């Protein structure tokens, strides 16, 4: 299905309000120009899911010093039209930044969590896990796997947020204005699930290397030597052995993440903020994004934790199956092992992601995500 750009959209206004962009929120020019290059044309191209994926994937292959078509201009250079090609590219860049940087930032917590999941008899507590890793491997041991984490989740984040915006718009158009507003939660769930299916294909190989590096000391130092070793021992299919469990972990996680975030933002503006969203300062809007993101992160951690345990177990053990993992761990451990640490990690990480993502959108002149429909005043 080809999605052509239109300046008037069938998507309901509750999904996005451009009033925020018109209320004076603007972006400084110089810093953004240092990070991105101006796109080559004012007219955004027709977009499909496959062409958007090519834009995301192609960004990683762009030679240094060459302007990438994946980049977006700043708001001061050109107005970004909602739901245009530039809009989706901006969302993808925002997703790449928010997921890649935050996951890399919590690498020490992730290292301890993975080891607690794989070897609970050795890593019995959170504090003990940190102490033991530092004692055996030094402080550097807490940062094992940071490169595949950064790259893998950057790819995943670009696809997750870019495709979420694309599918949310597409499904809203398919439903029509009235049904899209009536079944908005269904659209959030369907859009995020569709985006995550694509995003996890990009993440899977990096995640396999990350877990092996973090839980098998001496296996490899990082991505550059870890991926060839993993391919040599398990074959190329070994990189994607955890794809189904990864879908099992990430799809419910992302559905909960986006639907809970959107619903929480809407509830905050409806019940806790005394003025319309368009009258709320940009800093307050970003604070609301972080708060709603943290709440969504706690829910995400709980619902996706069993699959997270399975992903860690399967990537640790070469020939293990899902059934063997469940039998060996037991149902109680499957749902609870490492959960408190993951709630802390995912809550903070998800809150920070939405804060960074919406900060980037504001930075390029776009409105923050979500809010309440502001009904037109009757004459």
mmCIF file of C-alpha atoms in Angstrom:
data_model
loop_
_atom_site.group_PDB
_atom_site.id
_atom_site.type_symbol
_atom_site.label_atom_id
_atom_site.label_comp_id
_atom_site.label_asym_id
_atom_site.label_seq_id
_atom_site.Cartn_x
_atom_site.Cartn_y
_atom_site.Cartn_z
ATOM 1 C CA UNK A 1 0.000 0.000 0.000
ATOM 2 C CA UNK A 2 1.454 3.380 -1.020
ATOM 3 C CA UNK A 3 0.892 6.152 1.456
ATOM 4 C CA UNK A 4 0.906 9.540 -0.244
ATOM 5 C CA UNK A 5 1.481 12.707 1.691
ATOM 6 C CA UNK A 6 -1.566 14.880 2.379
ATOM 7 C CA UNK A 7 -1.620 18.141 4.253
ATOM 8 C CA UNK A 8 -5.160 17.471 5.490
ATOM 9 C CA UNK A 9 -5.295 14.214 7.374
ATOM 10 C CA UNK A 10 -8.090 11.847 8.291
ATOM 11 C CA UNK A 11 -6.247 11.045 11.498
ATOM 12 C CA UNK A 12 -8.232 12.357 14.486
ATOM 13 C CA UNK A 13 -6.921 15.485 16.155
ATOM 14 C CA UNK A 14 -6.577 13.683 19.485
ATOM 15 C CA UNK A 15 -3.574 11.809 18.110
ATOM 16 C CA UNK A 16 -1.608 14.997 17.542
ATOM 17 C CA UNK A 17 -2.341 18.671 17.951
ATOM 18 C CA UNK A 18 -0.251 21.018 15.845
ATOM 19 C CA UNK A 19 -1.237 23.889 18.126
ATOM 20 C CA UNK A 20 1.748 23.067 20.282
ATOM 21 C CA UNK A 21 4.081 23.602 17.331
ATOM 22 C CA UNK A 22 2.396 26.899 16.568
ATOM 23 C CA UNK A 23 2.548 28.131 20.155
ATOM 24 C CA UNK A 24 6.139 29.242 19.908
ATOM 25 C CA UNK A 25 8.129 26.070 20.666
ATOM 26 C CA UNK A 26 11.146 26.253 18.411
ATOM 27 C CA UNK A 27 14.565 24.695 18.050
ATOM 28 C CA UNK A 28 18.022 26.189 18.087
ATOM 29 C CA UNK A 29 19.562 25.863 14.676
ATOM 30 C CA UNK A 30 23.288 25.354 15.081
ATOM 31 C CA UNK A 31 23.377 22.205 17.207
ATOM 32 C CA UNK A 32 20.892 20.370 15.045
ATOM 33 C CA UNK A 33 22.746 21.336 11.883
ATOM 34 C CA UNK A 34 25.864 19.842 13.401
ATOM 35 C CA UNK A 35 24.016 16.538 13.764
ATOM 36 C CA UNK A 36 21.998 16.462 10.561
ATOM 37 C CA UNK A 37 22.036 17.623 6.943
ATOM 38 C CA UNK A 38 19.250 19.399 5.152
ATOM 39 C CA UNK A 39 17.028 17.170 3.071
ATOM 40 C CA UNK A 40 17.208 17.737 -0.647
ATOM 41 C CA UNK A 41 13.638 18.726 -1.463
ATOM 42 C CA UNK A 42 10.661 20.498 0.078
ATOM 43 C CA UNK A 43 8.294 17.889 -1.269
ATOM 44 C CA UNK A 44 8.174 14.686 0.769
ATOM 45 C CA UNK A 45 8.005 11.455 -1.268
ATOM 46 C CA UNK A 46 5.250 8.881 -1.214
ATOM 47 C CA UNK A 47 6.021 6.457 1.599
ATOM 48 C CA UNK A 48 5.448 2.784 2.134
ATOM 49 C CA UNK A 49 6.572 0.594 5.015
ATOM 50 C CA UNK A 50 9.311 -0.935 2.855
ATOM 51 C CA UNK A 51 10.656 2.413 1.691
ATOM 52 C CA UNK A 52 10.756 3.747 5.242
ATOM 53 C CA UNK A 53 12.699 0.657 6.328
ATOM 54 C CA UNK A 54 15.215 1.249 3.523
ATOM 55 C CA UNK A 55 15.701 4.824 4.751
ATOM 56 C CA UNK A 56 16.348 3.592 8.298
ATOM 57 C CA UNK A 57 18.653 0.770 7.258
ATOM 58 C CA UNK A 58 20.505 2.944 4.754
ATOM 59 C CA UNK A 59 21.477 5.527 7.357
ATOM 60 C CA UNK A 60 23.980 3.133 8.931
ATOM 61 C CA UNK A 61 25.733 2.630 5.592
ATOM 62 C CA UNK A 62 26.147 6.309 4.719
ATOM 63 C CA UNK A 63 29.875 7.175 4.352
ATOM 64 C CA UNK A 64 31.284 9.718 6.766
ATOM 65 C CA UNK A 65 30.913 13.278 5.517
ATOM 66 C CA UNK A 66 28.120 12.479 3.032
ATOM 67 C CA UNK A 67 24.699 13.973 3.720
ATOM 68 C CA UNK A 68 22.159 11.202 4.310
ATOM 69 C CA UNK A 69 18.591 11.367 2.929
ATOM 70 C CA UNK A 70 17.583 9.925 6.305
ATOM 71 C CA UNK A 71 18.322 13.248 8.034
ATOM 72 C CA UNK A 72 15.692 15.940 8.602
ATOM 73 C CA UNK A 73 15.979 19.739 8.556
ATOM 74 C CA UNK A 74 15.490 21.878 11.636
ATOM 75 C CA UNK A 75 12.269 23.762 12.203
ATOM 76 C CA UNK A 76 13.984 27.062 11.504
ATOM 77 C CA UNK A 77 15.048 25.819 8.062
ATOM 78 C CA UNK A 78 11.708 24.453 6.959
ATOM 79 C CA UNK A 79 8.315 23.566 8.389
ATOM 80 C CA UNK A 80 7.907 19.813 8.789
ATOM 81 C CA UNK A 81 4.484 18.805 7.527
ATOM 82 C CA UNK A 82 2.676 16.367 9.801
ATOM 83 C CA UNK A 83 2.620 12.810 8.393
ATOM 84 C CA UNK A 84 4.976 13.691 5.552
ATOM 85 C CA UNK A 85 8.132 11.802 4.647
ATOM 86 C CA UNK A 86 10.159 14.300 6.690
ATOM 87 C CA UNK A 87 7.878 13.724 9.661
ATOM 88 C CA UNK A 88 8.493 9.958 9.661
ATOM 89 C CA UNK A 89 12.232 10.469 9.231
ATOM 90 C CA UNK A 90 12.247 12.845 12.189
ATOM 91 C CA UNK A 91 10.375 10.309 14.315
ATOM 92 C CA UNK A 92 12.824 7.586 13.284
ATOM 93 C CA UNK A 93 15.832 9.747 14.229
ATOM 94 C CA UNK A 94 14.196 10.549 17.559
ATOM 95 C CA UNK A 95 13.554 6.852 18.168
ATOM 96 C CA UNK A 96 17.130 5.960 17.256
ATOM 97 C CA UNK A 97 18.489 8.477 19.759
ATOM 98 C CA UNK A 98 16.132 7.682 22.611
ATOM 99 C CA UNK A 99 16.472 3.888 22.434
ATOM 100 C CA UNK A 100 20.162 3.618 21.585
ATOM 101 C CA UNK A 101 21.397 6.078 24.195
ATOM 102 C CA UNK A 102 19.147 4.933 27.043
ATOM 103 C CA UNK A 103 19.838 1.224 26.579
ATOM 104 C CA UNK A 104 23.556 1.916 26.443
ATOM 105 C CA UNK A 105 23.245 4.010 29.592
ATOM 106 C CA UNK A 106 21.710 1.150 31.606
ATOM 107 C CA UNK A 107 24.241 -1.445 30.401
ATOM 108 C CA UNK A 108 25.583 -2.072 33.959
ATOM 109 C CA UNK A 109 22.063 -2.850 35.216
ATOM 110 C CA UNK A 110 21.459 -5.060 32.184
ATOM 111 C CA UNK A 111 24.685 -7.005 32.810
ATOM 112 C CA UNK A 112 23.670 -7.762 36.390
ATOM 113 C CA UNK A 113 20.096 -8.617 35.370
ATOM 114 C CA UNK A 114 21.175 -11.063 32.679
ATOM 115 C CA UNK A 115 23.613 -12.810 35.019
ATOM 116 C CA UNK A 116 20.972 -13.064 37.758
ATOM 117 C CA UNK A 117 18.648 -14.681 35.226
ATOM 118 C CA UNK A 118 21.256 -17.151 33.969
ATOM 119 C CA UNK A 119 23.097 -18.006 37.203
ATOM 120 C CA UNK A 120 20.830 -17.241 40.196
ATOM 121 C CA UNK A 121 22.867 -19.533 42.434
ATOM 122 C CA UNK A 122 25.880 -17.252 41.935
ATOM 123 C CA UNK A 123 24.252 -13.841 41.575
ATOM 124 C CA UNK A 124 21.771 -13.947 44.460
ATOM 125 C CA UNK A 125 20.954 -10.263 44.863
ATOM 126 C CA UNK A 126 21.196 -6.967 43.012
ATOM 127 C CA UNK A 127 23.867 -5.457 45.241
ATOM 128 C CA UNK A 128 25.731 -8.763 45.417
ATOM 129 C CA UNK A 129 25.595 -9.048 41.633
ATOM 130 C CA UNK A 130 27.207 -5.643 41.134
ATOM 131 C CA UNK A 131 29.877 -6.370 43.749
ATOM 132 C CA UNK A 132 30.700 -9.810 42.338
ATOM 133 C CA UNK A 133 31.055 -8.594 38.756
ATOM 134 C CA UNK A 134 33.299 -5.713 39.807
ATOM 135 C CA UNK A 135 35.363 -8.070 41.975
ATOM 136 C CA UNK A 136 35.863 -10.657 39.221
ATOM 137 C CA UNK A 137 36.068 -8.446 36.134
ATOM 138 C CA UNK A 138 36.621 -4.911 37.366
ATOM 139 C CA UNK A 139 34.367 -1.940 36.692
ATOM 140 C CA UNK A 140 34.792 -2.550 32.973
ATOM 141 C CA UNK A 141 32.884 -5.809 33.441
ATOM 142 C CA UNK A 142 29.717 -3.812 34.084
ATOM 143 C CA UNK A 143 29.941 -2.380 30.577
ATOM 144 C CA UNK A 144 30.404 -5.606 28.623
ATOM 145 C CA UNK A 145 28.282 -5.570 25.487
ATOM 146 C CA UNK A 146 27.731 -1.819 25.300
ATOM 147 C CA UNK A 147 28.551 -1.624 21.577
ATOM 148 C CA UNK A 148 25.987 -4.222 20.385
ATOM 149 C CA UNK A 149 23.558 -2.651 22.840
ATOM 150 C CA UNK A 150 24.021 0.827 21.353
ATOM 151 C CA UNK A 151 23.868 -0.304 17.723
ATOM 152 C CA UNK A 152 21.119 -2.878 18.148
ATOM 153 C CA UNK A 153 18.756 -0.638 20.048
ATOM 154 C CA UNK A 154 19.474 2.324 17.779
ATOM 155 C CA UNK A 155 18.250 0.272 14.814
ATOM 156 C CA UNK A 156 15.348 -1.052 16.842
ATOM 157 C CA UNK A 157 14.376 2.395 18.104
ATOM 158 C CA UNK A 158 14.422 3.974 14.654
ATOM 159 C CA UNK A 159 12.124 1.264 13.311
ATOM 160 C CA UNK A 160 9.931 1.135 16.421
ATOM 161 C CA UNK A 161 9.099 4.837 16.622
ATOM 162 C CA UNK A 162 9.160 5.581 12.894
ATOM 163 C CA UNK A 163 6.917 2.659 11.987
ATOM 164 C CA UNK A 164 4.640 3.253 14.974
ATOM 165 C CA UNK A 165 3.864 6.726 13.685
ATOM 166 C CA UNK A 166 3.420 5.341 10.178
ATOM 167 C CA UNK A 167 1.125 2.471 11.159
ATOM 168 C CA UNK A 168 -0.873 4.616 13.578
ATOM 169 C CA UNK A 169 -1.589 7.061 10.769
ATOM 170 C CA UNK A 170 -2.317 4.294 8.273
ATOM 171 C CA UNK A 171 -4.688 2.373 10.565
ATOM 172 C CA UNK A 172 -6.458 5.615 11.530
ATOM 173 C CA UNK A 173 -7.020 6.403 7.856
ATOM 174 C CA UNK A 174 -8.336 2.886 7.258
ATOM 175 C CA UNK A 175 -10.751 3.157 10.189
ATOM 176 C CA UNK A 176 -11.979 6.651 9.384
ATOM 177 C CA UNK A 177 -12.208 9.628 11.785
ATOM 178 C CA UNK A 178 -15.112 8.394 13.921
ATOM 179 C CA UNK A 179 -13.923 4.808 14.359
ATOM 180 C CA UNK A 180 -10.335 5.912 14.846
ATOM 181 C CA UNK A 181 -11.393 8.078 17.760
ATOM 182 C CA UNK A 182 -13.716 5.410 19.145
ATOM 183 C CA UNK A 183 -11.139 2.623 18.909
ATOM 184 C CA UNK A 184 -8.018 4.690 19.514
ATOM 185 C CA UNK A 185 -6.553 2.178 21.995
ATOM 186 C CA UNK A 186 -6.911 -0.601 19.442
ATOM 187 C CA UNK A 187 -5.032 1.570 16.942
ATOM 188 C CA UNK A 188 -2.262 2.220 19.464
ATOM 189 C CA UNK A 189 -1.941 -1.516 20.115
ATOM 190 C CA UNK A 190 -2.048 -2.538 16.456
ATOM 191 C CA UNK A 191 0.355 0.184 15.333
ATOM 192 C CA UNK A 192 2.931 -0.585 18.003
ATOM 193 C CA UNK A 193 2.721 -4.350 17.445
ATOM 194 C CA UNK A 194 3.218 -3.946 13.693
ATOM 195 C CA UNK A 195 6.206 -1.670 14.238
ATOM 196 C CA UNK A 196 7.841 -4.017 16.740
ATOM 197 C CA UNK A 197 7.695 -7.018 14.401
ATOM 198 C CA UNK A 198 9.948 -5.098 12.011
ATOM 199 C CA UNK A 199 12.112 -3.526 14.708
ATOM 200 C CA UNK A 200 13.024 -6.859 16.323
ATOM 201 C CA UNK A 201 14.409 -8.255 13.086
ATOM 202 C CA UNK A 202 16.955 -5.443 13.195
ATOM 203 C CA UNK A 203 17.682 -5.977 16.894
ATOM 204 C CA UNK A 204 17.894 -9.765 17.111
ATOM 205 C CA UNK A 205 21.472 -10.404 15.955
ATOM 206 C CA UNK A 206 22.861 -7.629 18.154
ATOM 207 C CA UNK A 207 20.894 -8.931 21.136
ATOM 208 C CA UNK A 208 22.281 -12.438 20.661
ATOM 209 C CA UNK A 209 25.857 -11.137 20.714
ATOM 210 C CA UNK A 210 25.141 -8.846 23.665
ATOM 211 C CA UNK A 211 23.780 -11.613 25.876
ATOM 212 C CA UNK A 212 26.600 -14.005 24.980
ATOM 213 C CA UNK A 213 29.240 -11.354 25.752
ATOM 214 C CA UNK A 214 27.575 -10.333 29.015
ATOM 215 C CA UNK A 215 26.967 -13.824 30.403
ATOM 216 C CA UNK A 216 29.993 -15.752 29.068
ATOM 217 C CA UNK A 217 33.131 -14.022 30.356
ATOM 218 C CA UNK A 218 35.995 -14.672 27.969
ATOM 219 C CA UNK A 219 33.727 -15.425 25.018
ATOM 220 C CA UNK A 220 34.489 -12.092 23.363
ATOM 221 C CA UNK A 221 35.267 -8.483 24.149
ATOM 222 C CA UNK A 222 32.392 -7.044 22.187
ATOM 223 C CA UNK A 223 30.609 -6.908 18.835
ATOM 224 C CA UNK A 224 33.592 -6.976 16.468
ATOM 225 C CA UNK A 225 34.946 -10.299 17.734
ATOM 226 C CA UNK A 226 31.738 -11.607 19.314
ATOM 227 C CA UNK A 227 29.621 -11.788 16.171
ATOM 228 C CA UNK A 228 32.197 -13.788 14.117
ATOM 229 C CA UNK A 229 32.652 -16.190 17.045
ATOM 230 C CA UNK A 230 28.916 -16.656 17.460
ATOM 231 C CA UNK A 231 28.479 -17.302 13.732
ATOM 232 C CA UNK A 232 31.399 -19.752 13.765
ATOM 233 C CA UNK A 233 29.916 -21.728 16.675
ATOM 234 C CA UNK A 234 26.176 -21.497 15.974
ATOM 235 C CA UNK A 235 25.955 -20.497 12.320
ATOM 236 C CA UNK A 236 24.122 -17.457 10.989
ATOM 237 C CA UNK A 237 20.854 -18.936 12.243
ATOM 238 C CA UNK A 238 22.301 -18.708 15.735
ATOM 239 C CA UNK A 239 22.012 -14.923 15.484
ATOM 240 C CA UNK A 240 18.252 -15.270 15.056
ATOM 241 C CA UNK A 241 17.606 -18.235 17.351
ATOM 242 C CA UNK A 242 16.051 -15.887 19.874
ATOM 243 C CA UNK A 243 13.812 -14.031 17.387
ATOM 244 C CA UNK A 244 10.546 -15.725 18.387
ATOM 245 C CA UNK A 245 11.177 -15.251 22.136
ATOM 246 C CA UNK A 246 12.307 -11.714 21.334
ATOM 247 C CA UNK A 247 8.981 -11.088 19.610
ATOM 248 C CA UNK A 248 7.324 -12.688 22.629
ATOM 249 C CA UNK A 249 9.116 -10.236 24.902
ATOM 250 C CA UNK A 250 9.110 -7.079 22.800
ATOM 251 C CA UNK A 251 5.700 -7.109 21.106
ATOM 252 C CA UNK A 252 3.655 -7.212 24.355
ATOM 253 C CA UNK A 253 6.194 -4.822 25.881
ATOM 254 C CA UNK A 254 5.842 -2.303 23.061
ATOM 255 C CA UNK A 255 2.060 -2.613 22.893
ATOM 256 C CA UNK A 256 1.884 -1.890 26.617
ATOM 257 C CA UNK A 257 4.513 0.849 26.317
ATOM 258 C CA UNK A 258 2.756 2.870 23.622
ATOM 259 C CA UNK A 259 -0.865 2.274 24.638
ATOM 260 C CA UNK A 260 -0.207 2.967 28.332
ATOM 261 C CA UNK A 261 1.847 6.045 27.500
ATOM 262 C CA UNK A 262 -0.790 7.509 25.189
ATOM 263 C CA UNK A 263 -3.608 6.782 27.678
ATOM 264 C CA UNK A 264 -1.620 8.174 30.616
ATOM 265 C CA UNK A 265 -0.733 11.375 28.766
ATOM 266 C CA UNK A 266 -4.360 11.836 27.825
ATOM 267 C CA UNK A 267 -5.476 11.267 31.440
ATOM 268 C CA UNK A 268 -2.889 13.728 32.804
ATOM 269 C CA UNK A 269 -3.974 16.500 30.451
ATOM 270 C CA UNK A 270 -7.640 15.716 31.059
ATOM 271 C CA UNK A 271 -7.679 15.400 34.850
ATOM 272 C CA UNK A 272 -4.471 16.913 36.272
ATOM 273 C CA UNK A 273 -3.685 19.907 34.058
ATOM 274 C CA UNK A 274 -6.036 22.885 34.454
ATOM 275 C CA UNK A 275 -5.337 24.391 31.022
ATOM 276 C CA UNK A 276 -5.420 23.054 27.426
ATOM 277 C CA UNK A 277 -2.261 21.347 26.182
ATOM 278 C CA UNK A 278 -1.582 24.204 23.770
ATOM 279 C CA UNK A 279 -1.186 26.523 26.768
ATOM 280 C CA UNK A 280 1.232 24.242 28.653
ATOM 281 C CA UNK A 281 4.913 25.190 28.453
ATOM 282 C CA UNK A 282 7.268 22.928 26.526
ATOM 283 C CA UNK A 283 9.218 22.016 29.681
ATOM 284 C CA UNK A 284 6.009 20.975 31.451
ATOM 285 C CA UNK A 285 4.928 18.931 28.427
ATOM 286 C CA UNK A 286 8.255 17.114 28.465
ATOM 287 C CA UNK A 287 7.871 16.460 32.196
ATOM 288 C CA UNK A 288 4.482 14.907 31.489
ATOM 289 C CA UNK A 289 6.071 12.760 28.777
ATOM 290 C CA UNK A 290 8.688 11.460 31.219
ATOM 291 C CA UNK A 291 6.116 10.746 33.944
ATOM 292 C CA UNK A 292 3.791 8.902 31.587
ATOM 293 C CA UNK A 293 6.767 7.031 30.151
ATOM 294 C CA UNK A 294 7.895 5.842 33.582
ATOM 295 C CA UNK A 295 4.402 4.588 34.425
ATOM 296 C CA UNK A 296 4.270 2.794 31.078
ATOM 297 C CA UNK A 297 7.717 1.293 31.713
ATOM 298 C CA UNK A 298 6.663 -0.366 34.968
ATOM 299 C CA UNK A 299 3.714 -2.007 33.215
ATOM 300 C CA UNK A 300 5.978 -3.060 30.327
ATOM 301 C CA UNK A 301 8.523 -4.684 32.628
ATOM 302 C CA UNK A 302 5.923 -6.846 34.340
ATOM 303 C CA UNK A 303 4.155 -8.081 31.215
ATOM 304 C CA UNK A 304 7.307 -8.848 29.212
ATOM 305 C CA UNK A 305 9.519 -10.303 31.954
ATOM 306 C CA UNK A 306 8.885 -14.045 31.344
ATOM 307 C CA UNK A 307 9.931 -13.672 27.707
ATOM 308 C CA UNK A 308 12.979 -11.659 28.791
ATOM 309 C CA UNK A 309 14.091 -14.583 30.962
ATOM 310 C CA UNK A 310 13.627 -16.932 28.007
ATOM 311 C CA UNK A 311 15.678 -14.708 25.677
ATOM 312 C CA UNK A 312 18.550 -14.621 28.168
ATOM 313 C CA UNK A 313 18.429 -18.386 28.727
ATOM 314 C CA UNK A 314 18.306 -19.299 25.023
ATOM 315 C CA UNK A 315 21.117 -16.951 24.025
ATOM 316 C CA UNK A 316 23.240 -18.277 26.885
ATOM 317 C CA UNK A 317 22.758 -21.963 26.026
ATOM 318 C CA UNK A 318 23.661 -23.100 22.509
ATOM 319 C CA UNK A 319 21.173 -25.951 22.011
ATOM 320 C CA UNK A 320 18.458 -25.128 24.536
ATOM 321 C CA UNK A 321 14.791 -25.009 23.577
ATOM 322 C CA UNK A 322 11.952 -22.941 25.026
ATOM 323 C CA UNK A 323 10.491 -26.035 26.726
ATOM 324 C CA UNK A 324 13.830 -26.906 28.296
ATOM 325 C CA UNK A 325 14.225 -23.342 29.525
ATOM 326 C CA UNK A 326 10.790 -23.356 31.166
ATOM 327 C CA UNK A 327 11.325 -26.800 32.693
ATOM 328 C CA UNK A 328 14.712 -25.857 34.106
ATOM 329 C CA UNK A 329 13.706 -22.440 35.429
ATOM 330 C CA UNK A 330 10.204 -23.263 36.642
ATOM 331 C CA UNK A 331 7.185 -21.003 36.240
ATOM 332 C CA UNK A 332 7.766 -19.006 39.418
ATOM 333 C CA UNK A 333 11.340 -18.153 38.456
ATOM 334 C CA UNK A 334 10.235 -17.449 34.883
ATOM 335 C CA UNK A 335 7.920 -14.683 36.101
ATOM 336 C CA UNK A 336 9.903 -13.333 39.055
ATOM 337 C CA UNK A 337 13.653 -13.915 38.632
ATOM 338 C CA UNK A 338 15.322 -10.520 38.182
ATOM 339 C CA UNK A 339 11.950 -8.709 38.082
ATOM 340 C CA UNK A 340 12.618 -5.968 40.701
ATOM 341 C CA UNK A 341 15.797 -4.923 38.927
ATOM 342 C CA UNK A 342 14.055 -4.992 35.563
ATOM 343 C CA UNK A 343 11.230 -2.783 36.872
ATOM 344 C CA UNK A 344 13.803 -0.221 38.003
ATOM 345 C CA UNK A 345 15.688 -0.492 34.728
ATOM 346 C CA UNK A 346 12.704 -0.435 32.378
ATOM 347 C CA UNK A 347 10.780 2.230 34.287
ATOM 348 C CA UNK A 348 13.713 4.626 34.206
ATOM 349 C CA UNK A 349 14.661 3.675 30.669
ATOM 350 C CA UNK A 350 11.143 4.066 29.261
ATOM 351 C CA UNK A 351 10.586 7.377 31.008
ATOM 352 C CA UNK A 352 13.889 8.666 29.652
ATOM 353 C CA UNK A 353 13.059 7.374 26.156
ATOM 354 C CA UNK A 354 9.798 9.285 25.943
ATOM 355 C CA UNK A 355 11.499 12.352 27.384
ATOM 356 C CA UNK A 356 14.270 12.227 24.766
ATOM 357 C CA UNK A 357 11.894 11.338 21.936
ATOM 358 C CA UNK A 358 9.493 14.188 22.627
ATOM 359 C CA UNK A 359 12.413 16.562 23.284
ATOM 360 C CA UNK A 360 13.718 15.773 19.813
ATOM 361 C CA UNK A 361 10.266 16.335 18.307
ATOM 362 C CA UNK A 362 10.028 19.719 20.023
ATOM 363 C CA UNK A 363 13.580 20.443 18.891
ATOM 364 C CA UNK A 364 12.614 20.066 15.227
ATOM 365 C CA UNK A 365 9.344 21.975 15.657
ATOM 366 C CA UNK A 366 6.894 19.098 16.115
ATOM 367 C CA UNK A 367 4.318 18.729 18.911
ATOM 368 C CA UNK A 368 4.872 16.311 21.778
ATOM 369 C CA UNK A 369 3.111 12.960 21.611
ATOM 370 C CA UNK A 370 -0.459 12.483 22.789
ATOM 371 C CA UNK A 371 -2.927 14.675 24.628
ATOM 372 C CA UNK A 372 -6.599 15.491 24.875
ATOM 373 C CA UNK A 373 -8.834 16.484 22.016
ATOM 374 C CA UNK A 374 -9.572 20.150 22.237
ATOM 375 C CA UNK A 375 -13.108 20.455 20.961
ATOM 376 C CA UNK A 376 -13.775 23.475 18.771
ATOM 377 C CA UNK A 377 -15.662 26.261 20.496
ATOM 378 C CA UNK A 378 -19.280 26.591 19.507
ATOM 379 C CA UNK A 379 -20.295 29.914 18.017
#
